Amino acid sequence: MHPPHHRCWAEIDLAAFERNLKRIQAALPDGVRYVSVVKADAYGHGMPQIVRRLMQSGVDCFAVANVKEAADIRHMGKGWPILVLSPLLPEEDRFLIDYDLIATVSTPEEATRLNALGKAHNTVIKVHLKIDTGMGRLGVWHEEATTLRAQINAAVHLHLEGIYTHFSSADNDPAFTQLQRERFLKALPEDTDDLIIHADNSAGLDTLSAESPFNAVRVGLLQFGIPPYPNSALGRAKVEPVFSFHTRVGLTKTLPAGTDISYGRTHQLQRDTKIAILTAGYADGIPIELSNKGSVLLHGERCPILGRVTMDQTIIDITDMGTVEPGDHVVLIGQSDSATISASEFSETASTIPWETLCSVTKRVPRVYVGSREI
Ligand SMILES: *Cc1c(COP(=O)(O)O)cnc(C)c1O
């Protein structure tokens, strides 16, 4: 049931991941490319194992946050298109040539700089123009997009391969997302035949149609089986969770009613209470926000967290449980018998989002890969 010697571990179900990829690919309208977003160590799942599956399943392009992540993918396979989503630091420009990467351009200065780089190396740099339609982060402001596009088209050492934007509120504000879509469409050239046009992330998959000029989608979270908002995209791609989070019972003991326990004496026991000390804490990725708020699964039952989550240990209430022994398996995210705590529920209780939860599982936590013969 649990790998020996592990105090806290994440299980990555590669068979579920492979099924999710098939379902997402089947849900994409004809001609829509699958840009797989694998930044931040593939959302904490482990870049090499995840990227290998994606290469086997045949995605169209990878997207990452920076040149280091891009180089890691390039070392795994030649020829795959890799789009860098974030701005490059000036000293990183060289990586575009060394690793054959696609850059995102948001400003006239970047276009000038990269064109000069291409000229100096007697080559052509592939770029996607990013348009700011209201997110206010990267991209040229939509009203100035035509000017920057003309500059890129005129630059001999730049090749404009795609144009994209990013929605700020695709999961909760359809009216604003529609406005962003309209701004984006207006900023596109009349003829987009030779361009990759993309706007949607996981949350937008439901609304894609073969008729729109968008011919690619950037999918991150959904690949890992987590809906970006309740019931989203699941109509199209019935994905299943890939990630689960586990720990063990270190010891159990009983304390008298009225005792104030934990750091800051943050919990007062209302009755004689049997507690278990779990062998994981915030240094493993259990958010401190779950103090006195979260619960865990033990033998298929929910047990509340008492007091503060500490660095290496967490206290839970097991008064109502049957026999609990040191070493028993505890589920933080995932399934225990018929009980489930989803990544979405875990995140909501911790006042955060699943994206942050996955990125917050620390290096101390081994990723255990299951469900696939070849690893
Ligand atoms: C991270 C990211 C995505 C993927 O978003 P998900 O919601 O995880 O699908 C898409 N586009 C950009 C620009 C991103 O930074």
mmCIF file of C-alpha atoms and ligand atoms in Angstrom:
data_model
loop_
_atom_site.group_PDB
_atom_site.id
_atom_site.type_symbol
_atom_site.label_atom_id
_atom_site.label_comp_id
_atom_site.label_asym_id
_atom_site.label_seq_id
_atom_site.Cartn_x
_atom_site.Cartn_y
_atom_site.Cartn_z
ATOM 1 C CA MET A 1 0.000 0.000 0.000
ATOM 2 C CA HIS A 2 2.913 2.360 0.569
ATOM 3 C CA PRO A 3 6.528 2.336 -0.501
ATOM 4 C CA PRO A 4 8.785 1.332 2.410
ATOM 5 C CA HIS A 5 10.809 4.021 4.182
ATOM 6 C CA HIS A 6 8.751 6.911 2.809
ATOM 7 C CA ARG A 7 7.479 9.407 5.373
ATOM 8 C CA CYS A 8 5.779 11.573 2.782
ATOM 9 C CA TRP A 9 5.509 10.962 -0.945
ATOM 10 C CA ALA A 10 3.595 11.946 -4.054
ATOM 11 C CA GLU A 11 2.273 9.235 -6.310
ATOM 12 C CA ILE A 12 2.135 10.011 -10.029
ATOM 13 C CA ASP A 13 -0.205 7.718 -11.963
ATOM 14 C CA LEU A 14 1.314 7.616 -15.440
ATOM 15 C CA ALA A 15 -1.431 5.338 -16.790
ATOM 16 C CA ALA A 16 -4.028 7.954 -15.787
ATOM 17 C CA PHE A 17 -1.857 10.633 -17.376
ATOM 18 C CA GLU A 18 -1.678 8.687 -20.642
ATOM 19 C CA ARG A 19 -5.463 8.224 -20.646
ATOM 20 C CA ASN A 20 -5.936 11.955 -20.034
ATOM 21 C CA LEU A 21 -3.729 12.802 -23.022
ATOM 22 C CA LYS A 22 -5.791 10.547 -25.290
ATOM 23 C CA ARG A 23 -9.032 12.117 -24.050
ATOM 24 C CA ILE A 24 -7.785 15.677 -24.467
ATOM 25 C CA GLN A 25 -6.494 14.916 -27.955
ATOM 26 C CA ALA A 26 -9.813 13.301 -28.895
ATOM 27 C CA ALA A 27 -11.660 16.375 -27.592
ATOM 28 C CA LEU A 28 -9.717 18.859 -29.717
ATOM 29 C CA PRO A 29 -11.498 20.022 -32.854
ATOM 30 C CA ASP A 30 -9.827 18.997 -36.140
ATOM 31 C CA GLY A 31 -6.779 21.051 -36.953
ATOM 32 C CA VAL A 32 -6.366 22.405 -33.420
ATOM 33 C CA ARG A 33 -2.837 21.832 -32.145
ATOM 34 C CA TYR A 34 -2.033 20.646 -28.634
ATOM 35 C CA VAL A 35 0.540 22.869 -26.961
ATOM 36 C CA SER A 36 1.444 21.050 -23.746
ATOM 37 C CA VAL A 37 2.395 23.390 -20.893
ATOM 38 C CA VAL A 38 4.992 21.651 -18.696
ATOM 39 C CA LYS A 39 6.521 24.581 -16.809
ATOM 40 C CA ALA A 40 7.563 24.258 -13.148
ATOM 41 C CA ASP A 41 8.740 20.627 -13.391
ATOM 42 C CA ALA A 42 5.525 19.692 -15.199
ATOM 43 C CA TYR A 43 3.411 21.213 -12.441
ATOM 44 C CA GLY A 44 5.450 19.346 -9.831
ATOM 45 C CA HIS A 45 4.879 15.917 -11.442
ATOM 46 C CA GLY A 46 8.470 15.556 -12.709
ATOM 47 C CA MET A 47 9.560 16.896 -16.082
ATOM 48 C CA PRO A 48 11.377 13.842 -17.566
ATOM 49 C CA GLN A 49 8.669 11.269 -16.837
ATOM 50 C CA ILE A 50 5.856 13.554 -17.991
ATOM 51 C CA VAL A 51 7.618 14.881 -21.092
ATOM 52 C CA ARG A 52 8.533 11.350 -22.195
ATOM 53 C CA ARG A 53 4.835 10.371 -22.151
ATOM 54 C CA LEU A 54 3.916 13.521 -24.035
ATOM 55 C CA MET A 55 6.526 12.768 -26.696
ATOM 56 C CA GLN A 56 5.158 9.216 -27.049
ATOM 57 C CA SER A 57 1.585 10.462 -27.357
ATOM 58 C CA GLY A 58 2.641 13.006 -29.964
ATOM 59 C CA VAL A 59 1.777 16.501 -28.788
ATOM 60 C CA ASP A 60 2.459 19.321 -31.243
ATOM 61 C CA CYS A 61 4.507 21.700 -29.112
ATOM 62 C CA PHE A 62 5.834 22.189 -25.586
ATOM 63 C CA ALA A 63 5.506 25.425 -23.633
ATOM 64 C CA VAL A 64 7.723 26.275 -20.654
ATOM 65 C CA ALA A 65 8.473 29.247 -18.444
ATOM 66 C CA ASN A 66 12.180 29.662 -19.091
ATOM 67 C CA VAL A 67 15.242 28.581 -21.073
ATOM 68 C CA LYS A 68 16.447 26.143 -18.405
ATOM 69 C CA GLU A 69 13.205 24.180 -18.649
ATOM 70 C CA ALA A 70 13.376 24.405 -22.431
ATOM 71 C CA ALA A 71 16.936 23.041 -22.461
ATOM 72 C CA ASP A 72 15.823 20.084 -20.305
ATOM 73 C CA ILE A 73 13.207 19.167 -22.918
ATOM 74 C CA ARG A 74 15.629 19.692 -25.798
ATOM 75 C CA HIS A 75 18.053 17.227 -24.216
ATOM 76 C CA MET A 76 15.227 14.652 -24.279
ATOM 77 C CA GLY A 77 14.393 15.046 -27.934
ATOM 78 C CA LYS A 78 15.460 16.919 -31.026
ATOM 79 C CA GLY A 79 12.939 18.579 -33.288
ATOM 80 C CA TRP A 80 10.104 19.232 -30.854
ATOM 81 C CA PRO A 81 8.917 22.848 -31.039
ATOM 82 C CA ILE A 82 9.447 24.517 -27.638
ATOM 83 C CA LEU A 83 7.835 27.869 -26.864
ATOM 84 C CA VAL A 84 9.248 29.967 -24.010
ATOM 85 C CA LEU A 85 6.300 31.765 -22.409
ATOM 86 C CA SER A 86 8.185 34.262 -20.198
ATOM 87 C CA PRO A 87 10.454 37.132 -21.210
ATOM 88 C CA LEU A 88 14.114 36.209 -21.656
ATOM 89 C CA LEU A 89 16.756 37.991 -19.641
ATOM 90 C CA PRO A 90 19.184 39.649 -22.044
ATOM 91 C CA GLU A 91 21.958 37.189 -21.195
ATOM 92 C CA GLU A 92 19.638 34.275 -21.979
ATOM 93 C CA ASP A 93 19.048 35.198 -25.632
ATOM 94 C CA ARG A 94 21.813 32.850 -26.822
ATOM 95 C CA PHE A 95 19.806 29.819 -25.618
ATOM 96 C CA LEU A 96 17.302 30.450 -28.415
ATOM 97 C CA ILE A 97 19.995 29.537 -30.929
ATOM 98 C CA ASP A 98 21.808 26.871 -28.914
ATOM 99 C CA TYR A 99 18.584 24.960 -28.192
ATOM 100 C CA ASP A 100 16.455 25.961 -31.188
ATOM 101 C CA LEU A 101 13.672 27.575 -29.138
ATOM 102 C CA ILE A 102 10.707 29.814 -29.953
ATOM 103 C CA ALA A 103 10.647 33.160 -28.136
ATOM 104 C CA THR A 104 7.666 35.225 -27.022
ATOM 105 C CA VAL A 105 7.883 38.867 -28.132
ATOM 106 C CA SER A 106 5.899 41.572 -26.307
ATOM 107 C CA THR A 107 7.840 44.781 -26.965
ATOM 108 C CA PRO A 108 9.566 46.594 -29.848
ATOM 109 C CA GLU A 109 12.806 46.418 -27.825
ATOM 110 C CA GLU A 110 12.642 42.625 -27.671
ATOM 111 C CA ALA A 111 12.007 42.443 -31.423
ATOM 112 C CA THR A 112 15.022 44.676 -32.105
ATOM 113 C CA ARG A 113 17.244 42.716 -29.708
ATOM 114 C CA LEU A 114 16.317 39.304 -31.121
ATOM 115 C CA ASN A 115 16.639 40.474 -34.712
ATOM 116 C CA ALA A 116 20.169 41.672 -33.894
ATOM 117 C CA LEU A 117 20.899 38.275 -32.326
ATOM 118 C CA GLY A 118 19.715 36.498 -35.474
ATOM 119 C CA LYS A 119 21.839 38.811 -37.612
ATOM 120 C CA ALA A 120 24.955 38.266 -35.489
ATOM 121 C CA HIS A 121 24.587 34.481 -35.893
ATOM 122 C CA ASN A 122 23.421 34.627 -39.469
ATOM 123 C CA THR A 123 20.202 32.835 -38.644
ATOM 124 C CA VAL A 124 16.463 33.407 -38.230
ATOM 125 C CA ILE A 125 14.837 33.424 -34.758
ATOM 126 C CA LYS A 126 11.345 31.951 -34.450
ATOM 127 C CA VAL A 127 8.953 34.113 -32.440
ATOM 128 C CA HIS A 128 5.342 34.222 -31.300
ATOM 129 C CA LEU A 129 3.903 37.709 -30.898
ATOM 130 C CA LYS A 130 2.002 38.045 -27.644
ATOM 131 C CA ILE A 131 -0.899 40.466 -27.416
ATOM 132 C CA ASP A 132 -2.159 41.932 -24.128
ATOM 133 C CA THR A 133 -5.949 41.898 -24.348
ATOM 134 C CA GLY A 134 -6.508 42.778 -20.693
ATOM 135 C CA MET A 135 -4.385 40.485 -18.546
ATOM 136 C CA GLY A 136 -1.878 43.321 -18.109
ATOM 137 C CA ARG A 137 1.124 41.032 -17.840
ATOM 138 C CA LEU A 138 3.059 40.091 -20.991
ATOM 139 C CA GLY A 139 2.203 41.108 -24.532
ATOM 140 C CA VAL A 140 1.953 44.288 -26.546
ATOM 141 C CA TRP A 141 -1.213 46.267 -25.737
ATOM 142 C CA HIS A 142 -3.802 45.162 -28.310
ATOM 143 C CA GLU A 143 -4.183 48.621 -29.809
ATOM 144 C CA GLU A 144 -0.452 48.670 -30.629
ATOM 145 C CA ALA A 145 -0.214 45.099 -31.898
ATOM 146 C CA THR A 146 -0.350 45.960 -35.607
ATOM 147 C CA THR A 147 2.702 48.209 -35.340
ATOM 148 C CA LEU A 148 4.770 45.565 -33.549
ATOM 149 C CA ARG A 149 3.638 42.877 -35.992
ATOM 150 C CA ALA A 150 4.786 45.069 -38.889
ATOM 151 C CA GLN A 151 8.161 45.539 -37.191
ATOM 152 C CA ILE A 152 8.564 41.759 -36.784
ATOM 153 C CA ASN A 153 7.484 41.069 -40.364
ATOM 154 C CA ALA A 154 10.019 43.579 -41.631
ATOM 155 C CA ALA A 155 12.842 42.113 -39.527
ATOM 156 C CA VAL A 156 14.913 39.849 -41.776
ATOM 157 C CA HIS A 157 16.221 37.727 -38.914
ATOM 158 C CA LEU A 158 12.856 37.085 -37.232
ATOM 159 C CA HIS A 159 10.224 34.594 -38.335
ATOM 160 C CA LEU A 160 6.712 35.251 -37.026
ATOM 161 C CA GLU A 161 5.355 31.758 -36.453
ATOM 162 C CA GLY A 162 2.426 32.442 -34.141
ATOM 163 C CA ILE A 163 0.329 35.021 -32.306
ATOM 164 C CA TYR A 164 -1.274 34.536 -28.913
ATOM 165 C CA THR A 165 -2.950 36.111 -25.930
ATOM 166 C CA HIS A 166 -3.805 34.999 -22.397
ATOM 167 C CA PHE A 167 -7.194 35.237 -20.712
ATOM 168 C CA SER A 168 -7.267 36.602 -17.180
ATOM 169 C CA SER A 169 -10.702 35.308 -16.126
ATOM 170 C CA ALA A 170 -11.624 32.400 -18.397
ATOM 171 C CA ASP A 171 -12.964 30.439 -15.418
ATOM 172 C CA ASN A 172 -15.278 33.045 -13.916
ATOM 173 C CA ASP A 173 -15.990 35.995 -16.217
ATOM 174 C CA PRO A 174 -17.315 34.953 -19.639
ATOM 175 C CA ALA A 175 -18.207 38.549 -20.570
ATOM 176 C CA PHE A 176 -14.665 39.814 -20.019
ATOM 177 C CA THR A 177 -13.217 36.745 -21.762
ATOM 178 C CA GLN A 178 -15.448 37.526 -24.737
ATOM 179 C CA LEU A 179 -14.140 41.110 -24.769
ATOM 180 C CA GLN A 180 -10.586 39.758 -24.697
ATOM 181 C CA ARG A 181 -11.421 37.417 -27.614
ATOM 182 C CA GLU A 182 -12.799 40.324 -29.638
ATOM 183 C CA ARG A 183 -9.769 42.498 -28.935
ATOM 184 C CA PHE A 184 -7.524 39.596 -29.973
ATOM 185 C CA LEU A 185 -9.440 38.869 -33.196
ATOM 186 C CA LYS A 186 -9.324 42.548 -34.120
ATOM 187 C CA ALA A 187 -5.562 42.641 -33.635
ATOM 188 C CA LEU A 188 -4.943 39.610 -35.902
ATOM 189 C CA PRO A 189 -3.909 40.002 -39.532
ATOM 190 C CA GLU A 190 -6.545 39.241 -42.160
ATOM 191 C CA ASP A 191 -4.667 36.196 -43.376
ATOM 192 C CA THR A 192 -3.721 33.876 -40.519
ATOM 193 C CA ASP A 193 -3.272 30.735 -42.647
ATOM 194 C CA ASP A 194 0.417 30.300 -41.972
ATOM 195 C CA LEU A 195 0.259 31.305 -38.324
ATOM 196 C CA ILE A 196 -0.373 29.410 -35.099
ATOM 197 C CA ILE A 197 -3.103 31.354 -33.309
ATOM 198 C CA HIS A 198 -3.747 30.474 -29.670
ATOM 199 C CA ALA A 199 -5.523 31.936 -26.685
ATOM 200 C CA ASP A 200 -7.102 29.232 -24.561
ATOM 201 C CA ASN A 201 -5.667 27.404 -21.576
ATOM 202 C CA SER A 202 -7.336 24.447 -19.813
ATOM 203 C CA ALA A 203 -10.307 26.580 -18.834
ATOM 204 C CA GLY A 204 -10.993 27.472 -22.467
ATOM 205 C CA LEU A 205 -11.074 23.978 -23.926
ATOM 206 C CA ASP A 206 -14.848 23.748 -23.660
ATOM 207 C CA THR A 207 -15.461 26.767 -25.833
ATOM 208 C CA LEU A 208 -13.096 25.943 -28.711
ATOM 209 C CA SER A 209 -14.670 25.314 -32.069
ATOM 210 C CA ALA A 210 -13.247 24.314 -35.419
ATOM 211 C CA GLU A 211 -14.666 27.510 -36.933
ATOM 212 C CA SER A 212 -12.641 30.025 -34.909
ATOM 213 C CA PRO A 213 -9.269 31.152 -36.267
ATOM 214 C CA PHE A 214 -7.666 29.706 -33.120
ATOM 215 C CA ASN A 215 -5.755 26.622 -34.225
ATOM 216 C CA ALA A 216 -3.917 25.718 -31.013
ATOM 217 C CA VAL A 217 -4.668 25.420 -27.303
ATOM 218 C CA ARG A 218 -2.224 25.658 -24.391
ATOM 219 C CA VAL A 219 -3.125 22.919 -21.903
ATOM 220 C CA GLY A 220 -1.509 22.726 -18.482
ATOM 221 C CA LEU A 221 -3.554 21.713 -15.460
ATOM 222 C CA LEU A 222 -6.147 19.607 -17.289
ATOM 223 C CA GLN A 223 -3.499 17.099 -18.423
ATOM 224 C CA PHE A 224 -2.997 16.225 -14.782
ATOM 225 C CA GLY A 225 -6.662 15.469 -14.344
ATOM 226 C CA ILE A 226 -7.591 18.533 -12.329
ATOM 227 C CA PRO A 227 -10.472 20.658 -13.622
ATOM 228 C CA PRO A 228 -9.505 24.365 -13.725
ATOM 229 C CA TYR A 229 -12.909 25.138 -12.223
ATOM 230 C CA PRO A 230 -15.791 22.895 -11.104
ATOM 231 C CA ASN A 231 -17.187 20.842 -13.991
ATOM 232 C CA SER A 232 -15.086 22.674 -16.549
ATOM 233 C CA ALA A 233 -14.002 21.019 -19.765
ATOM 234 C CA LEU A 234 -15.058 17.698 -18.296
ATOM 235 C CA GLY A 235 -17.910 17.626 -20.751
ATOM 236 C CA ARG A 236 -15.295 17.297 -23.442
ATOM 237 C CA ALA A 237 -12.445 15.450 -21.817
ATOM 238 C CA LYS A 238 -13.261 13.243 -18.853
ATOM 239 C CA VAL A 239 -9.879 13.393 -17.162
ATOM 240 C CA GLU A 240 -8.791 11.591 -13.978
ATOM 241 C CA PRO A 241 -6.379 12.684 -11.259
ATOM 242 C CA VAL A 242 -2.702 11.853 -11.825
ATOM 243 C CA PHE A 243 -1.312 13.218 -8.565
ATOM 244 C CA SER A 244 -1.901 11.986 -5.016
ATOM 245 C CA PHE A 245 -0.154 13.004 -1.788
ATOM 246 C CA HIS A 246 0.612 10.621 1.071
ATOM 247 C CA THR A 247 2.154 10.407 4.505
ATOM 248 C CA ARG A 248 2.274 8.044 7.505
ATOM 249 C CA VAL A 249 1.419 7.922 11.185
ATOM 250 C CA GLY A 250 4.520 8.432 13.347
ATOM 251 C CA LEU A 251 2.961 7.780 16.762
ATOM 252 C CA THR A 252 -0.321 7.995 18.635
ATOM 253 C CA LYS A 253 -1.152 9.122 22.174
ATOM 254 C CA THR A 254 -4.011 10.390 24.323
ATOM 255 C CA LEU A 255 -4.201 13.826 25.978
ATOM 256 C CA PRO A 256 -6.670 15.105 28.593
ATOM 257 C CA ALA A 257 -9.587 17.440 27.828
ATOM 258 C CA GLY A 258 -8.811 21.152 28.249
ATOM 259 C CA THR A 259 -5.192 20.921 27.083
ATOM 260 C CA ASP A 260 -4.033 23.737 24.780
ATOM 261 C CA ILE A 261 -1.824 22.075 22.184
ATOM 262 C CA SER A 262 0.511 22.927 19.288
ATOM 263 C CA TYR A 263 2.609 26.051 18.561
ATOM 264 C CA GLY A 264 0.968 29.167 19.910
ATOM 265 C CA ARG A 265 -1.375 26.875 21.882
ATOM 266 C CA THR A 266 -3.614 27.140 18.844
ATOM 267 C CA HIS A 267 -5.967 24.272 19.671
ATOM 268 C CA GLN A 268 -7.807 23.459 22.880
ATOM 269 C CA LEU A 269 -8.897 19.851 23.257
ATOM 270 C CA GLN A 270 -12.632 19.704 24.043
ATOM 271 C CA ARG A 271 -12.531 16.098 25.233
ATOM 272 C CA ASP A 272 -9.999 13.437 26.146
ATOM 273 C CA THR A 273 -8.452 13.131 22.707
ATOM 274 C CA LYS A 274 -6.473 10.486 20.936
ATOM 275 C CA ILE A 275 -4.110 12.115 18.493
ATOM 276 C CA ALA A 276 -1.783 10.844 15.787
ATOM 277 C CA ILE A 277 1.372 12.649 14.722
ATOM 278 C CA LEU A 278 1.860 12.548 10.945
ATOM 279 C CA THR A 279 5.366 12.438 9.477
ATOM 280 C CA ALA A 280 4.874 15.438 7.168
ATOM 281 C CA GLY A 281 4.456 19.186 7.572
ATOM 282 C CA TYR A 282 4.825 22.431 5.692
ATOM 283 C CA ALA A 283 8.379 21.528 4.653
ATOM 284 C CA ASP A 284 6.761 18.809 2.554
ATOM 285 C CA GLY A 285 4.036 21.012 1.116
ATOM 286 C CA ILE A 286 1.160 20.836 3.602
ATOM 287 C CA PRO A 287 0.084 24.495 3.684
ATOM 288 C CA ILE A 288 0.176 26.129 7.124
ATOM 289 C CA GLU A 289 -3.207 27.527 6.143
ATOM 290 C CA LEU A 290 -4.631 24.027 6.806
ATOM 291 C CA SER A 291 -3.906 24.506 10.540
ATOM 292 C CA ASN A 292 -7.098 23.768 12.528
ATOM 293 C CA LYS A 293 -8.935 23.665 9.174
ATOM 294 C CA GLY A 294 -7.909 20.766 6.966
ATOM 295 C CA SER A 295 -8.488 17.072 7.293
ATOM 296 C CA VAL A 296 -6.747 13.915 6.103
ATOM 297 C CA LEU A 297 -7.887 10.402 5.233
ATOM 298 C CA LEU A 298 -6.943 7.478 7.463
ATOM 299 C CA HIS A 299 -8.421 3.994 6.895
ATOM 300 C CA GLY A 300 -11.055 5.615 4.680
ATOM 301 C CA GLU A 301 -12.180 8.120 7.352
ATOM 302 C CA ARG A 302 -11.688 11.864 7.619
ATOM 303 C CA CYS A 303 -9.602 13.048 10.577
ATOM 304 C CA PRO A 304 -9.289 16.773 11.348
ATOM 305 C CA ILE A 305 -5.935 18.561 11.648
ATOM 306 C CA LEU A 306 -5.485 19.969 15.170
ATOM 307 C CA GLY A 307 -3.494 23.143 15.840
ATOM 308 C CA ARG A 308 -0.748 24.353 13.605
ATOM 309 C CA VAL A 309 0.825 22.451 10.750
ATOM 310 C CA THR A 310 4.505 22.408 11.716
ATOM 311 C CA MET A 311 7.632 21.989 9.613
ATOM 312 C CA ASP A 312 7.933 18.205 9.774
ATOM 313 C CA GLN A 313 4.843 17.019 11.666
ATOM 314 C CA THR A 314 1.097 17.475 11.721
ATOM 315 C CA ILE A 315 -1.305 16.545 14.538
ATOM 316 C CA ILE A 316 -4.651 14.897 13.739
ATOM 317 C CA ASP A 317 -7.596 13.767 15.869
ATOM 318 C CA ILE A 318 -8.151 9.989 15.835
ATOM 319 C CA THR A 319 -10.413 9.719 18.891
ATOM 320 C CA ASP A 320 -13.264 8.234 16.863
ATOM 321 C CA MET A 321 -11.072 5.836 14.925
ATOM 322 C CA GLY A 322 -10.461 2.149 15.518
ATOM 323 C CA THR A 323 -6.922 0.895 15.998
ATOM 324 C CA VAL A 324 -4.268 3.167 14.529
ATOM 325 C CA GLU A 325 -0.650 2.025 14.449
ATOM 326 C CA PRO A 326 2.642 3.796 13.764
ATOM 327 C CA GLY A 327 3.377 3.428 10.044
ATOM 328 C CA ASP A 328 -0.281 3.519 8.970
ATOM 329 C CA HIS A 329 -0.936 5.152 5.617
ATOM 330 C CA VAL A 330 -2.495 8.638 5.548
ATOM 331 C CA VAL A 331 -3.822 10.337 2.402
ATOM 332 C CA LEU A 332 -3.513 14.116 2.115
ATOM 333 C CA ILE A 333 -4.768 14.340 -1.494
ATOM 334 C CA GLY A 334 -6.322 11.326 -3.165
ATOM 335 C CA GLN A 335 -8.418 8.331 -2.274
ATOM 336 C CA SER A 336 -8.593 6.109 0.809
ATOM 337 C CA ASP A 337 -11.199 3.341 0.447
ATOM 338 C CA SER A 338 -14.332 5.204 -0.656
ATOM 339 C CA ALA A 339 -13.284 8.623 0.728
ATOM 340 C CA THR A 340 -11.596 11.240 -1.455
ATOM 341 C CA ILE A 341 -9.905 14.585 -0.947
ATOM 342 C CA SER A 342 -9.354 16.112 -4.378
ATOM 343 C CA ALA A 343 -6.571 18.571 -5.183
ATOM 344 C CA SER A 344 -9.310 21.148 -5.706
ATOM 345 C CA GLU A 345 -10.845 20.551 -2.259
ATOM 346 C CA PHE A 346 -7.415 20.534 -0.575
ATOM 347 C CA SER A 347 -6.570 23.841 -2.290
ATOM 348 C CA GLU A 348 -9.868 25.483 -1.483
ATOM 349 C CA THR A 349 -9.569 24.601 2.210
ATOM 350 C CA ALA A 350 -6.048 26.071 2.138
ATOM 351 C CA SER A 351 -7.342 29.266 0.454
ATOM 352 C CA THR A 352 -5.225 28.602 -2.600
ATOM 353 C CA ILE A 353 -5.537 27.139 -6.106
ATOM 354 C CA PRO A 354 -4.539 23.683 -7.402
ATOM 355 C CA TRP A 355 -1.733 25.205 -9.505
ATOM 356 C CA GLU A 356 -0.039 26.515 -6.352
ATOM 357 C CA THR A 357 -0.706 23.319 -4.390
ATOM 358 C CA LEU A 358 1.127 21.230 -7.012
ATOM 359 C CA CYS A 359 4.059 23.674 -7.142
ATOM 360 C CA SER A 360 4.322 23.700 -3.344
ATOM 361 C CA VAL A 361 5.107 20.007 -2.886
ATOM 362 C CA THR A 362 8.775 20.273 -1.977
ATOM 363 C CA LYS A 363 11.964 18.577 -3.101
ATOM 364 C CA ARG A 364 11.981 16.484 0.080
ATOM 365 C CA VAL A 365 8.970 14.584 -1.216
ATOM 366 C CA PRO A 366 9.863 11.698 -3.540
ATOM 367 C CA ARG A 367 7.675 11.280 -6.614
ATOM 368 C CA VAL A 368 6.712 7.630 -6.942
ATOM 369 C CA TYR A 369 5.682 6.681 -10.473
ATOM 370 C CA VAL A 370 3.038 3.997 -10.886
ATOM 371 C CA GLY A 371 0.791 2.610 -13.593
ATOM 372 C CA SER A 372 3.268 2.290 -16.423
ATOM 373 C CA ARG A 373 5.642 -0.517 -17.314
ATOM 374 C CA GLU A 374 8.481 1.580 -18.653
ATOM 375 C CA ILE A 375 9.646 4.466 -16.464
HETATM 376 C C1 LIG B 1 0.579 28.285 -17.433
HETATM 377 C C2 LIG B 1 0.037 28.819 -18.697
HETATM 378 C C3 LIG B 1 -0.927 28.105 -19.424
HETATM 379 C C4 LIG B 1 -1.562 26.816 -18.927
HETATM 380 O O1 LIG B 1 -2.628 27.119 -18.093
HETATM 381 P P1 LIG B 1 -3.544 25.987 -17.420
HETATM 382 O O2 LIG B 1 -4.611 26.772 -16.784
HETATM 383 O O3 LIG B 1 -2.682 25.254 -16.454
HETATM 384 O O4 LIG B 1 -4.045 25.131 -18.536
HETATM 385 C C5 LIG B 1 -1.313 28.620 -20.649
HETATM 386 N N1 LIG B 1 -0.800 29.786 -21.112
HETATM 387 C C6 LIG B 1 0.098 30.503 -20.435
HETATM 388 C C7 LIG B 1 0.618 31.774 -21.009
HETATM 389 C C8 LIG B 1 0.546 30.059 -19.203
HETATM 390 O O5 LIG B 1 1.441 30.778 -18.508
#
